Tab-separated table of C-alpha atoms in Angstrom:
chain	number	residue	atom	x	y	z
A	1	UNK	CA	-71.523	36.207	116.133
A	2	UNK	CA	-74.307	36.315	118.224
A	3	UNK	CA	-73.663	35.479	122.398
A	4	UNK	CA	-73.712	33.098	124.444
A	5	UNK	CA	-76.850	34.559	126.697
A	6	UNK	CA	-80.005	32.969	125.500
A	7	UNK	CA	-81.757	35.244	123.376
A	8	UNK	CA	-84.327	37.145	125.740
A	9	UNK	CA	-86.319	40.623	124.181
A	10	UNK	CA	-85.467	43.225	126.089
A	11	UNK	CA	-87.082	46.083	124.168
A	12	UNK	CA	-89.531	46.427	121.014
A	13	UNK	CA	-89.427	49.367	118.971
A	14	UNK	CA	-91.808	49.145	116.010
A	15	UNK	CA	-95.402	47.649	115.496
A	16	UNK	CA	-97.190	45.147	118.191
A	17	UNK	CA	-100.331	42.725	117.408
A	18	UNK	CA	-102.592	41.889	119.644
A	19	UNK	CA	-100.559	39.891	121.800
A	20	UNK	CA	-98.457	42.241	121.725
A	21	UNK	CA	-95.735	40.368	119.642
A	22	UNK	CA	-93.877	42.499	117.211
A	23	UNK	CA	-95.806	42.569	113.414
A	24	UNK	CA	-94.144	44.358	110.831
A	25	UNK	CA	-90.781	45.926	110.829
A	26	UNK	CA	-89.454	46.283	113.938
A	27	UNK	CA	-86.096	46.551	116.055
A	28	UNK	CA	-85.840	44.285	118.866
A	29	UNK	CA	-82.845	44.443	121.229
A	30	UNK	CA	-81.790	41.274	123.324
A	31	UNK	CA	-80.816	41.275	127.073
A	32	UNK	CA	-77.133	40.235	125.344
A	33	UNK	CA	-77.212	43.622	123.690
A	34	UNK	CA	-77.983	41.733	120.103
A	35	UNK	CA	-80.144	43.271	118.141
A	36	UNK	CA	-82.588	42.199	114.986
A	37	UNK	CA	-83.872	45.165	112.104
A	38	UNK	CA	-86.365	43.104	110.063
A	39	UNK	CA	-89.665	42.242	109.366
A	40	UNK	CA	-91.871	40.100	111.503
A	41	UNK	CA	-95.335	38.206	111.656
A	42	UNK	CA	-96.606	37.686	114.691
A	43	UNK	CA	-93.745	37.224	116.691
A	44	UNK	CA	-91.695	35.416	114.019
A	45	UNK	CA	-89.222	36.711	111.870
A	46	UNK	CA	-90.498	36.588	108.535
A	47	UNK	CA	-88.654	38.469	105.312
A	48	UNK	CA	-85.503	40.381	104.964
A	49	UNK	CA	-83.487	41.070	108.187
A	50	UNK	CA	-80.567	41.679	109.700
A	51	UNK	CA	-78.955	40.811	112.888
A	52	UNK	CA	-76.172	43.232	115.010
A	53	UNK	CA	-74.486	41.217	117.301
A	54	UNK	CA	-72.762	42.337	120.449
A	55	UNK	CA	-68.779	41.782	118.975
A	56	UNK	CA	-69.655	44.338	115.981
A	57	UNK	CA	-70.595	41.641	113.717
A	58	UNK	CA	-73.709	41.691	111.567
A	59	UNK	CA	-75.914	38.727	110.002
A	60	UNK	CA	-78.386	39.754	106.716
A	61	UNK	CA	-80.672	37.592	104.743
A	62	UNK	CA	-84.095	36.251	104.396
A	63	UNK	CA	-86.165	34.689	107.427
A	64	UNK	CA	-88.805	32.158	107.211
A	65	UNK	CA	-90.652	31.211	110.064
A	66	UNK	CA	-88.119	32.716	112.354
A	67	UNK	CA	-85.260	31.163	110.483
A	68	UNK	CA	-82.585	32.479	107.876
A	69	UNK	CA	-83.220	30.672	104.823
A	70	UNK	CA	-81.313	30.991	101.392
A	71	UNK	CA	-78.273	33.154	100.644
A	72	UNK	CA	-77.332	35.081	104.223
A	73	UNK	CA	-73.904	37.544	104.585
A	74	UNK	CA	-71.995	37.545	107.583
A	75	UNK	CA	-69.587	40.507	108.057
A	76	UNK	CA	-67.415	39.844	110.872
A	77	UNK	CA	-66.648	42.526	113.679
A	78	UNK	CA	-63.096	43.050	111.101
A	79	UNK	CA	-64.923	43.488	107.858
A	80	UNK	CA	-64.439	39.979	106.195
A	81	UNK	CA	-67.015	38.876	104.645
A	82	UNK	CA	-68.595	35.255	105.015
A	83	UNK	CA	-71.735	34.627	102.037
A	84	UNK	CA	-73.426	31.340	102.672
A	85	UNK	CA	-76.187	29.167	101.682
A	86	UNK	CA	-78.433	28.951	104.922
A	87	UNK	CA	-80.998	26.218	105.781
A	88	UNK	CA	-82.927	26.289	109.077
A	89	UNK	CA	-80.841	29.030	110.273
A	90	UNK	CA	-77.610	26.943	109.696
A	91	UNK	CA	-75.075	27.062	106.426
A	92	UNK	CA	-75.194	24.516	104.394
A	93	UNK	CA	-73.951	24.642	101.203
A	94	UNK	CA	-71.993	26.426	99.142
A	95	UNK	CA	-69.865	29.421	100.815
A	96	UNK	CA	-67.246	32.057	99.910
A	97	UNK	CA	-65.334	34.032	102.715
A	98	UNK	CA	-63.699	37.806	101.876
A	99	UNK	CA	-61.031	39.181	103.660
A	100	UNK	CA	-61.196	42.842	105.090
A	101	UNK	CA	-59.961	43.802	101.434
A	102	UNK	CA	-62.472	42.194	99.522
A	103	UNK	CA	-59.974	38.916	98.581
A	104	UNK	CA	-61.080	35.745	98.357
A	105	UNK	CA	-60.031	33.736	100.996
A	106	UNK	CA	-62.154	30.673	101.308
A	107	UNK	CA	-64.443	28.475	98.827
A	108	UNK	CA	-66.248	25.467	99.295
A	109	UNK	CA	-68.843	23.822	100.821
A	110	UNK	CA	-70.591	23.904	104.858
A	111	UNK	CA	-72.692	21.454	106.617
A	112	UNK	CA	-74.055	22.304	110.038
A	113	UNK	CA	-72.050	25.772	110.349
A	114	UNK	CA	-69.007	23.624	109.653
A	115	UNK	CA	-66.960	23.613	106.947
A	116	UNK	CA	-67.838	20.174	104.840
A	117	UNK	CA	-65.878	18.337	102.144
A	118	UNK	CA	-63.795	19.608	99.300
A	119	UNK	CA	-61.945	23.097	100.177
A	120	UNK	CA	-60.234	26.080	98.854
A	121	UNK	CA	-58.287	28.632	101.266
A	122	UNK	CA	-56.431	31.768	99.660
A	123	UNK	CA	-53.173	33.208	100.767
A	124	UNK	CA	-52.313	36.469	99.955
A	125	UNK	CA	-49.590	36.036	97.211
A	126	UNK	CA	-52.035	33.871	95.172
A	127	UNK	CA	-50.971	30.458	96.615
A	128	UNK	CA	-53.666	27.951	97.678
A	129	UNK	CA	-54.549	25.239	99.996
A	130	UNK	CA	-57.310	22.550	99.010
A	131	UNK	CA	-58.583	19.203	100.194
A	132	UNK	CA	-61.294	17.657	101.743
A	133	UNK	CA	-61.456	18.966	105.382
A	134	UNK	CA	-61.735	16.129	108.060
A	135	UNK	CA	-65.262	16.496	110.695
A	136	UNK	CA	-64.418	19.426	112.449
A	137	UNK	CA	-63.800	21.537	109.287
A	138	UNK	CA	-60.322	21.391	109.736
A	139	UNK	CA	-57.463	20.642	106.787
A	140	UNK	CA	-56.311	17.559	108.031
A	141	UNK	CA	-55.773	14.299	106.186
A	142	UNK	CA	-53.768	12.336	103.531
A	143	UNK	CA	-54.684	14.406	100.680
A	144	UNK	CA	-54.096	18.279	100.753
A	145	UNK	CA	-52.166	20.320	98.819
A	146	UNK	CA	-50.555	23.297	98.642
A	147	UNK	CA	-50.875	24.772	95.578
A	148	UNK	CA	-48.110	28.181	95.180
A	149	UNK	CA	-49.305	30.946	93.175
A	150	UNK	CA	-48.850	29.827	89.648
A	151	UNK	CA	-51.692	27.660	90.181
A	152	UNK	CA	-49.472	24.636	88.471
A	153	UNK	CA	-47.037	23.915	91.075
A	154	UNK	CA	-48.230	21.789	94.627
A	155	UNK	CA	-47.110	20.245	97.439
A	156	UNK	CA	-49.512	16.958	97.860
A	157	UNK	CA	-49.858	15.046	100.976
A	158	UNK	CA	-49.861	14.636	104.558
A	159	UNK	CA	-51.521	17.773	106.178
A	160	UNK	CA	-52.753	18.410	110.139
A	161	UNK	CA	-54.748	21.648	110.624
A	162	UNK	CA	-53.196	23.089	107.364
A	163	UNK	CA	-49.847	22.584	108.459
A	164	UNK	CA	-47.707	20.077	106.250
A	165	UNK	CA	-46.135	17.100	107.275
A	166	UNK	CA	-45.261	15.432	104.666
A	167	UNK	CA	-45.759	16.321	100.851
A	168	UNK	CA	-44.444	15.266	97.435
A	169	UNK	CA	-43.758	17.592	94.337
A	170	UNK	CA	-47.343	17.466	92.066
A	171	UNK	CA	-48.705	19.867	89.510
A	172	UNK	CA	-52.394	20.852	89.372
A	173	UNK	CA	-53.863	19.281	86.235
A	174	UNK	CA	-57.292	20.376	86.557
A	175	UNK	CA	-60.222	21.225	88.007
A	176	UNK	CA	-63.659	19.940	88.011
A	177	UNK	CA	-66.360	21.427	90.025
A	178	UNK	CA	-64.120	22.554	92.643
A	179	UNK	CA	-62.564	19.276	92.787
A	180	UNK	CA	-58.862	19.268	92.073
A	181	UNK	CA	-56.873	16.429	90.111
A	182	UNK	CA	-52.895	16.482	91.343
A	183	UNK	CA	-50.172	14.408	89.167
A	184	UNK	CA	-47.190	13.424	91.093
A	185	UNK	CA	-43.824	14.455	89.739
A	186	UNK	CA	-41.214	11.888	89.289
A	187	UNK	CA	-38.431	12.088	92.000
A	188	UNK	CA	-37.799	11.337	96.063
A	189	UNK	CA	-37.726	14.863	97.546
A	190	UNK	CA	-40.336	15.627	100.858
A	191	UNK	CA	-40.790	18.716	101.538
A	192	UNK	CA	-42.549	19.378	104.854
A	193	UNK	CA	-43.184	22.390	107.463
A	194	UNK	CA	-39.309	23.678	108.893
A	195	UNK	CA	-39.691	26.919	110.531
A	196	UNK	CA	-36.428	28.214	111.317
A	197	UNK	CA	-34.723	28.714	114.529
A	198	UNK	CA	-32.447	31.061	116.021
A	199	UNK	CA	-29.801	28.065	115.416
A	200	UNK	CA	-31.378	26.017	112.377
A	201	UNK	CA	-31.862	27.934	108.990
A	202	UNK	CA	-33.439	24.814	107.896
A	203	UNK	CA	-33.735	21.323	108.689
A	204	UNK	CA	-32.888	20.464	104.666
A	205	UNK	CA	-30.717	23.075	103.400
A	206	UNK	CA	-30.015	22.133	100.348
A	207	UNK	CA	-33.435	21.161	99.676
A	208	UNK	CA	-34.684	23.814	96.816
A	209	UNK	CA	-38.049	25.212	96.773
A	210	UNK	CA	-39.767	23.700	93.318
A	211	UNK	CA	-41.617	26.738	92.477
A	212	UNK	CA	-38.464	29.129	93.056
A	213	UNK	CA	-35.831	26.998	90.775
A	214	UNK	CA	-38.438	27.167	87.789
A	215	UNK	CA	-38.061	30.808	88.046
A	216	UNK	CA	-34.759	32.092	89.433
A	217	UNK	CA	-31.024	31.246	89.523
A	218	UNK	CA	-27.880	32.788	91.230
A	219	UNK	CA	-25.506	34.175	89.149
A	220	UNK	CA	-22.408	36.807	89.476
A	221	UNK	CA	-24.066	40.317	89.817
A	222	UNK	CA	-24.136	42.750	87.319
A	223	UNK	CA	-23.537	45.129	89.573
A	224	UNK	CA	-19.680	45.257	90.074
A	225	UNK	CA	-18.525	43.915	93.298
A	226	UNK	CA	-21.300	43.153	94.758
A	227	UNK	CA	-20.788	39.101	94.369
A	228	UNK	CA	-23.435	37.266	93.304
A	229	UNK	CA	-26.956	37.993	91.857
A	230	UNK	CA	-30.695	36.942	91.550
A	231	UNK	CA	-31.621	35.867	88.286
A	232	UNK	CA	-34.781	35.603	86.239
A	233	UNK	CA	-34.841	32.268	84.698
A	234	UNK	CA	-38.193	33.217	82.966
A	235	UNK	CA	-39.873	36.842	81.393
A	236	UNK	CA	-42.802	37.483	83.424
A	237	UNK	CA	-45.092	39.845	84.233
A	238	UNK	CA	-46.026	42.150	86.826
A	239	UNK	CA	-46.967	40.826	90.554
A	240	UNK	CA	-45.457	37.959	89.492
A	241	UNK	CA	-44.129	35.868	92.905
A	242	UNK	CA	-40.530	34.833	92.270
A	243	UNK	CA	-38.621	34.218	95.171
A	244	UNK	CA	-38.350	33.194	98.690
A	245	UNK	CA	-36.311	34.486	101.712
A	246	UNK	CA	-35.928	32.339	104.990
A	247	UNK	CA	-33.023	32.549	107.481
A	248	UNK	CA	-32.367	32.330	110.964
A	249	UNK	CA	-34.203	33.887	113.924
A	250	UNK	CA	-32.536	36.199	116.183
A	251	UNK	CA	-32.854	39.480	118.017
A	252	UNK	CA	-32.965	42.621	117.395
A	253	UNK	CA	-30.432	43.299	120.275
A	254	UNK	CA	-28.323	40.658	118.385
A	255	UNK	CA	-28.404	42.806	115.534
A	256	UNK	CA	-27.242	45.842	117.243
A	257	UNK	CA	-25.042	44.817	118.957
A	258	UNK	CA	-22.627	43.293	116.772
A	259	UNK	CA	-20.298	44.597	113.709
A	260	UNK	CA	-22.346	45.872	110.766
A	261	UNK	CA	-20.649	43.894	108.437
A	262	UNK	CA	-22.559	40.917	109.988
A	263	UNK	CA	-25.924	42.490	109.234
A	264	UNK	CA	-25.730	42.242	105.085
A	265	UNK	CA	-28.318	39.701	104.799
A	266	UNK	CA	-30.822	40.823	108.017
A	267	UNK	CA	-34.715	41.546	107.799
A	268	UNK	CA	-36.887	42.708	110.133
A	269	UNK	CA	-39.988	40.374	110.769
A	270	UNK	CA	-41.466	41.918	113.425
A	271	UNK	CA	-40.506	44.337	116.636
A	272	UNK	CA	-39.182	41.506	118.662
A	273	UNK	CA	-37.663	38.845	115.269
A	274	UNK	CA	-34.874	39.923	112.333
A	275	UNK	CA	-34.227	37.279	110.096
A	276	UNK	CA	-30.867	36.597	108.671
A	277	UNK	CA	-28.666	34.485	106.413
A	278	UNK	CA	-25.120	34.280	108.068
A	279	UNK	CA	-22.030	32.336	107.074
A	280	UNK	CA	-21.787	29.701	105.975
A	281	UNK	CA	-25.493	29.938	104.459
A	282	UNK	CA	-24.857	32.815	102.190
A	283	UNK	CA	-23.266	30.161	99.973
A	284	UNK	CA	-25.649	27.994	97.570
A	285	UNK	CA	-23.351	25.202	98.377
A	286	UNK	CA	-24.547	25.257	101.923
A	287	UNK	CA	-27.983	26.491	101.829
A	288	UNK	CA	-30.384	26.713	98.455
A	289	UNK	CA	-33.954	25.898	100.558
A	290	UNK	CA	-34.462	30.006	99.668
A	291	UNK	CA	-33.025	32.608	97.811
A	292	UNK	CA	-34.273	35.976	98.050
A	293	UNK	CA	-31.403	36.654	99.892
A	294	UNK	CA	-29.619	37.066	96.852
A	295	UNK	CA	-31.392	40.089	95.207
A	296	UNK	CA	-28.628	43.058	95.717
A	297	UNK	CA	-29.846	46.618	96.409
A	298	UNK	CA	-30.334	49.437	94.368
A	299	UNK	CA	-32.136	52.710	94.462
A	300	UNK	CA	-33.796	51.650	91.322
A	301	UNK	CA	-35.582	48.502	92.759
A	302	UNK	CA	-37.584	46.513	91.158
A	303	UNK	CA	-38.970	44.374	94.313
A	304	UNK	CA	-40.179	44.729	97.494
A	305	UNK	CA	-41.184	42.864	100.921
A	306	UNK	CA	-43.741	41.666	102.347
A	307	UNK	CA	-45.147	39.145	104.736
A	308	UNK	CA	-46.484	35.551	103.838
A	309	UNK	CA	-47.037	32.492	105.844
A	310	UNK	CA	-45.793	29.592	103.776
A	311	UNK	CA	-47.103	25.874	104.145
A	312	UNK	CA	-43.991	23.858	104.384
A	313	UNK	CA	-41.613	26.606	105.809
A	314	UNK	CA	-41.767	30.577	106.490
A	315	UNK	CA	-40.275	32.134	104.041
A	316	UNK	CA	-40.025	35.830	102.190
A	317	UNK	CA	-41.580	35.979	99.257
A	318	UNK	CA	-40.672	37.897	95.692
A	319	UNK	CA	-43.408	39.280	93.430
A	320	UNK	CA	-42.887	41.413	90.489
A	321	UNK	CA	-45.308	44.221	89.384
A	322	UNK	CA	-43.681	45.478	86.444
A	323	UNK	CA	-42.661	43.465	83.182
A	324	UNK	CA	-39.121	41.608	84.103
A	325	UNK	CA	-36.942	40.249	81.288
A	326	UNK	CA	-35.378	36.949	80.961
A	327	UNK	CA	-31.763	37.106	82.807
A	328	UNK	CA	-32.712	40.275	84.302
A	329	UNK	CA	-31.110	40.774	88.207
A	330	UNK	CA	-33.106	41.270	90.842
A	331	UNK	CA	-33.133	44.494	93.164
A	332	UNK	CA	-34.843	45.407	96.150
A	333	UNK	CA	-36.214	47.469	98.547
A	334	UNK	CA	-37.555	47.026	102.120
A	335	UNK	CA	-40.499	48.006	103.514
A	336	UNK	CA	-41.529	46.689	107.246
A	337	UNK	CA	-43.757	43.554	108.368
A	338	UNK	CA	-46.250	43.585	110.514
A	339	UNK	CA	-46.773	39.715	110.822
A	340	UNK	CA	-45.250	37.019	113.245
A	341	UNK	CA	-45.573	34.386	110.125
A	342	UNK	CA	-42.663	35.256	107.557
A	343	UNK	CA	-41.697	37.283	104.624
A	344	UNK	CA	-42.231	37.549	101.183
A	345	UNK	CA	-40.238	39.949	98.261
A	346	UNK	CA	-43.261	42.071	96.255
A	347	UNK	CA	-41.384	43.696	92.595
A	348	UNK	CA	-42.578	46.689	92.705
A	349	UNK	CA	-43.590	49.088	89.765
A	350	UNK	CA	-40.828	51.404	88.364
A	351	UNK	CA	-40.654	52.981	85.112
A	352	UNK	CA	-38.867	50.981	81.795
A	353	UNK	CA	-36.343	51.863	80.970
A	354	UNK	CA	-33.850	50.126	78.241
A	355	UNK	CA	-30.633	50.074	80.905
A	356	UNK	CA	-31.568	50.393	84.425
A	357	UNK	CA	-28.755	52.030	86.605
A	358	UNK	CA	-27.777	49.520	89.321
A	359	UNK	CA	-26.226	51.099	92.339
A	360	UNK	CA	-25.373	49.980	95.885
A	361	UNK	CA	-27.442	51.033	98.435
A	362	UNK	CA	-26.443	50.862	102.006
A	363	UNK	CA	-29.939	50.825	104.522
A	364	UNK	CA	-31.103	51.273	107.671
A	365	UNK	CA	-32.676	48.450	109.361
A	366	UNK	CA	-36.310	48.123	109.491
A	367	UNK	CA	-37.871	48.610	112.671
């Protein structure tokens, strides 16, 4: 974005009239090291342009009378992509935001450069939030959801700044110009944001996630003595979220330091955070809130890690990018986060086969 120094020309390089105003195409560079490529008439900017602003960040579209008009792109200094609808040199109107990787991240509407009624954000594994944003742009009010990746399941209430405080099992019935329409599920349960502690797994641990028990159950393994199992309740297909994995917050000098038998259920999160599932929380009958901590290992895996940012809790997440049958256990590999926010569990793609060969795998842990 462009500074804070007022916008002073500094140098002209192109095409002067005869007040010596830029005419034409022209680059002009700002005293706060900004600089414009575009076309101008007398003085104004006038036709397609683009802007290069001092952070790495760039602004293109079409200038009337010295202002962006119409359909403008911001790329920020990271490569995400903001396309707007610009009027006056402000966005207003519709908007969509890309991340670095060309994902949709955002959808909906701006008024005065600020995000304005109904909403759409994108999380990585395919989950959603939407609402109307309160005056400052901002996800906060009685009516947000989260919406989890199978674009049915939601989480519908009480929101601040996109953080839950309060929500009520819904499913997503339709949508109508942007506008979602939520149906409440019968039942009591709340569900609200419980990030775990180095001493709380979970303020409700027997709470089950809604999306996970549609899709999962825990079972005795298939693989012999290794205790229990993660089940597919459902056949599904490929990058396919299934599963969630929370736990504790300790130390990675916690985790070396003690007996290795401890460390079954440990994850790294990040250099300084592992996350575990300890006694007595390894049993369903104590905590259920997650369960990716019941996929077994195998060097034949048919799921991976990888980081997500939950709304009502942080969690690890499961996703499946290979066919998965009904009844089918889980296994899994590791691969290290980069991300302060949580985990998720990605299936990975591995050949068919009619009888896979489940074996024990004892690993290293992730750095």
């Amino acid at each position: 974005m462009d500074s804070d120094d007022e916008m002073v020309e500094e140098a002209v390089e192109g095409h002067l009239d005869d007040d010596g105003l830029p005419h034409g195409f022209c680059t002009v560079t700002y005293s706060s090291t900004d600089r414009f490529e575009g076309n101008f008439v007398h003085g104004e900017k006038n036709g397609r342009g683009k802007f290069f602003f001092f952070d790495g960040s760039t602004l293109e579209g079409y200038y009337v009378d010295d202002a962006l008009q119409g359909q403008g792109v911001y790329t920020y200094e990271d490569g995400g992509v903001l396309q707007g609808t610009y009027v006056d040199g402000e966005l207003n109107g519709p908007a969509q935001e890309y991340d670095t990787d060309g994902r949709l991240i955002f959808k909906g509407q701006y008024k005065d450069n600020i995000r304005h009624g109904v909403c759409w954000i994108y999380y990585p594994d395919g989950g959603s939030l939407v609402g109307e944003v309160n005056e400052d742009g901002e996800m906060t009010g009685e009516k947000i959801a989260y919406v989890y990746p199978d674009e049915r399941t939601a989480l519908y209430g009480k929101f601040i700044d996109g953080e839950m405080i309060e929500g009520k099992l819904a499913t997503l019935m339709s949508t109508e110009e942007g506008r979602p329409h939520f149906e409440l599920m019968p039942g009591n349960s709340v569900y609200h944001f419980d990030k775990s502690t180095s001493s709380c797994i979970s303020t409700n641990a027997l709470l089950p996630d809604p999306y996970e028990s549609e899709r999962v159950y825990v079972a005795e393994s298939l693989i012999s003595s290794a205790g229990e199992g993660l089940f597919s309740k459902v056949a599904v297909g490929p990058n396919t979220v299934m599963s969630f994995y929370n736990g504790v917050r300790i130390t990675h000098q916690e985790v070396d330091s003690r007996d290795w038998a401890l460390n079954g259920n440990t994850l790294s999160l990040d250099e300084e955070t592992v996350i575990d599932v300890p006694e007595p929380y390894n049993h369903v009958s104590k905590y259920c809130a997650s369960l990716g901590h019941k996929a077994n290992h195998s060097f034949t895996p048919n799921c991976i890690y990888d980081i997500l940012s939950v709304i009502y809790t942080l969690k690890m997440m499961m996703t499946m990018s290979r066919k998965m049958k009904i009844k089918e256990d889980y296994k899994r590999s590791f691969r290290p986060g980069n991300s302060t926010q949580g985990l998720f569990l990605v299936f990975c793609s591995v050949p068919e086969v009619n009888q896979p060969v489940f074996q024990e795998i004892f690993f290293s842990k992730i750095c």
